[in-house]
């Protein structure tokens, strides 16, 4: 079974600064996807970024980028130029690609962006 | 507009009274899933479906039932709710191997 760990329950960052959220996972699978989802106070789940395990290049979406270390099973999210609207819960998620739909989420990191 | 809808958004009920939370998607996605979200535990998968009449258990299926008679609908059934099923529930859909699109969530309280 897969597990996803987020070791930082809460974090804060000053507006315009950079922050990194950590995520580690455990799996015996070789092909899988990793995701970061954002959940603002509205509770809506919003995809931030995704990474295919077979790709060595780290994914980037505007101010959001990941540091994917497959051998270490690490998948951290870096948010540059933090904005007040980035305040939210952030969930790391793992999805295997073999038969089935085993989607596993981490416990989340609550990020507060301070003015 | 592409979306996943859930009803009701809020529900307060009593122990043992059967209830159904509906979920519908208009994106023609094959896969649909149900999750519950509890503080400190993240989202945990209850059941998922890979197509009509094909469903399978997730990590926390006890006390829940699902059915997939139509591609767009995936209701979650609690036949005898208990207080430990008080939670925030999400439905999601996706095409195989791609990101999940989530509904707005249903806040359930079982007294």
XYZ file of C-alpha atoms in Angstrom:
226
model
C 0.000 0.000 0.000
C 1.101 3.516 -0.720
C 1.534 6.165 1.953
C 2.048 9.897 1.665
C 3.600 11.990 4.423
C 3.596 15.740 4.857
C 5.714 16.534 7.890
C 4.746 20.200 8.235
C 1.206 20.558 9.588
C 1.409 24.359 9.451
C 3.645 26.926 7.824
C 3.652 30.662 7.325
C 5.444 32.940 4.899
C 5.619 36.657 4.288
C 3.977 38.006 1.189
C 6.382 38.044 -1.821
C 8.704 35.514 -0.165
C 9.371 31.932 -1.210
C 8.206 28.871 0.706
C 8.738 25.143 0.227
C 6.281 22.468 1.343
C 7.632 18.976 1.766
C 6.093 15.644 0.803
C 7.477 12.129 0.924
C 5.801 8.947 -0.195
C 6.318 5.250 -0.038
C 5.515 2.914 -2.907
C 6.792 -0.131 -4.745
C 5.293 1.098 -7.991
C 7.542 2.381 -10.758
C 4.955 4.291 -12.781
C 2.787 6.814 -11.015
C 1.686 10.423 -10.869
C 2.146 12.920 -8.082
C -0.034 15.956 -7.494
C -0.282 19.011 -5.312
C -3.812 20.209 -4.596
C -4.786 23.442 -2.908
C -7.843 23.810 -0.686
C -8.689 27.430 0.163
C -11.253 28.325 2.845
C -13.990 27.756 0.260
C -13.103 24.019 0.596
C -12.862 23.598 -3.166
C -10.034 21.267 -4.218
C -7.891 22.899 -6.899
C -5.050 21.243 -8.784
C -1.805 23.188 -8.436
C 0.692 21.029 -10.279
C 1.356 17.435 -11.303
C 4.387 15.324 -12.076
C 4.675 12.077 -14.013
C 7.190 9.754 -12.380
C 8.794 8.806 -15.691
C 9.697 12.428 -16.387
C 12.997 13.572 -14.922
C 12.281 17.228 -15.526
C 10.581 18.969 -12.644
C 7.141 20.397 -13.383
C 6.555 24.155 -13.274
C 3.345 26.182 -13.347
C 3.923 29.922 -13.119
C 4.977 30.619 -9.499
C 4.690 26.953 -8.511
C 7.417 24.403 -9.084
C 8.312 21.004 -7.696
C 11.502 19.270 -6.723
C 10.911 15.626 -7.617
C 13.495 13.174 -6.313
C 12.318 9.724 -7.403
C 15.024 7.726 -5.682
C 14.412 9.540 -2.408
C 10.626 9.417 -2.947
C 10.390 13.105 -2.282
C 8.088 15.640 -3.970
C 8.323 19.155 -2.543
C 6.375 22.203 -3.722
C 8.002 25.598 -4.011
C 5.842 28.703 -4.125
C 7.665 31.812 -5.303
C 6.491 35.398 -4.780
C 3.835 34.235 -2.308
C 0.493 36.001 -2.505
C -2.295 36.374 0.032
C -4.474 34.201 -2.177
C -2.051 31.311 -1.674
C -3.318 30.932 1.885
C -4.834 27.440 1.945
C -4.396 23.806 2.874
C -2.043 22.029 0.498
C -2.328 18.306 -0.107
C 0.240 16.090 -1.748
C -1.298 13.115 -3.576
C -0.067 9.913 -5.196
C -1.807 8.035 -7.987
C -0.679 4.664 -9.299
C -1.121 3.869 -12.971
C -1.721 0.175 -12.819
C -5.229 -1.296 -12.818
C -7.440 0.506 -10.396
C -7.603 4.005 -9.068
C -5.652 4.148 -5.859
C -5.396 7.812 -5.059
C -3.640 8.497 -1.744
C -3.473 11.908 -0.119
C -1.167 13.212 2.563
C -2.552 14.831 5.736
C -2.027 18.340 4.403
C -0.018 21.466 5.244
C -1.840 24.624 6.270
C -0.057 27.582 4.687
C -0.659 31.133 5.822
C 0.673 34.026 3.767
C 1.187 37.051 5.979
C 0.890 40.632 4.725
C -19.363 24.551 -17.788
C -17.450 21.388 -16.896
C -18.214 20.486 -13.321
C -18.875 17.922 -10.629
C -21.972 18.582 -8.552
C -22.903 17.158 -5.172
C -26.137 17.320 -3.226
C -26.855 18.154 -0.540
C -24.041 20.514 0.432
C -24.912 20.294 4.116
C -26.769 17.554 5.946
C -27.545 16.944 9.602
C -29.102 13.588 10.389
C -29.519 11.083 13.202
C -27.920 7.723 13.799
C -29.428 4.944 11.726
C -31.409 7.040 9.249
C -30.459 6.012 5.726
C -29.174 8.772 3.475
C -27.830 9.261 -0.037
C -25.418 11.896 -1.260
C -25.647 12.381 -4.994
C -22.758 13.118 -7.336
C -22.954 13.978 -11.008
C -20.345 14.991 -13.600
C -20.840 16.388 -17.100
C -17.368 15.666 -18.496
C -17.998 12.102 -19.648
C -15.273 10.857 -17.310
C -14.875 7.113 -16.873
C -13.526 7.282 -13.332
C -15.363 8.583 -10.289
C -14.407 8.467 -6.613
C -15.675 9.304 -3.166
C -13.485 10.668 -0.365
C -13.939 11.733 3.188
C -11.818 14.492 4.700
C -11.051 14.568 8.406
C -8.686 16.923 10.264
C -5.120 15.652 10.320
C -5.912 12.740 7.999
C -6.263 14.424 4.638
C -8.605 12.863 2.106
C -9.183 9.144 2.273
C -10.731 7.234 -0.597
C -13.976 5.426 0.224
C -14.932 3.858 -3.111
C -14.119 4.380 -6.724
C -15.602 3.373 -10.047
C -13.789 2.808 -13.315
C -16.934 2.696 -15.425
C -20.614 1.814 -15.365
C -21.248 -1.176 -13.083
C -17.536 -1.355 -12.130
C -16.770 -0.266 -8.582
C -14.119 -1.126 -6.028
C -13.251 -0.366 -2.445
C -10.869 2.370 -1.447
C -9.114 2.634 1.883
C -12.144 3.256 4.151
C -15.223 1.537 2.632
C -16.842 0.255 5.831
C -20.334 1.642 6.373
C -20.718 2.948 2.818
C -22.235 1.716 -0.426
C -22.040 3.029 -3.951
C -23.567 2.273 -7.326
C -22.749 3.315 -10.874
C -25.737 2.698 -13.108
C -25.052 5.657 -15.370
C -21.721 7.095 -16.397
C -22.454 10.564 -15.073
C -23.809 9.611 -11.614
C -22.107 8.024 -8.626
C -24.224 8.222 -5.452
C -22.846 7.489 -1.991
C -25.201 5.616 0.315
C -25.021 5.396 4.098
C -27.556 2.777 5.064
C -27.166 3.189 8.826
C -25.099 6.296 9.544
C -23.151 6.546 12.784
C -21.501 9.547 14.477
C -18.034 8.442 13.304
C -19.196 9.113 9.761
C -19.490 12.815 10.516
C -17.113 14.294 7.980
C -16.620 16.363 4.855
C -17.251 14.278 1.740
C -15.926 14.892 -1.754
C -16.846 13.322 -5.049
C -14.327 13.462 -7.895
C -14.091 12.384 -11.510
C -11.309 11.963 -14.030
C -10.178 10.221 -17.171
C -7.729 7.373 -16.512
C -4.272 8.569 -15.550
C -5.230 12.221 -15.282
C -6.022 14.753 -12.576
C -9.219 14.476 -10.591
C -11.897 17.151 -10.707
C -13.628 17.602 -7.391
C -17.137 18.532 -6.393
C -17.769 21.300 -3.842
C -18.034 18.933 -0.879
C -20.838 17.788 1.420
C -20.648 18.504 5.132
C -22.367 15.628 6.948
C -23.160 15.608 10.665
C -24.563 12.445 12.246
C -26.043 12.983 15.716
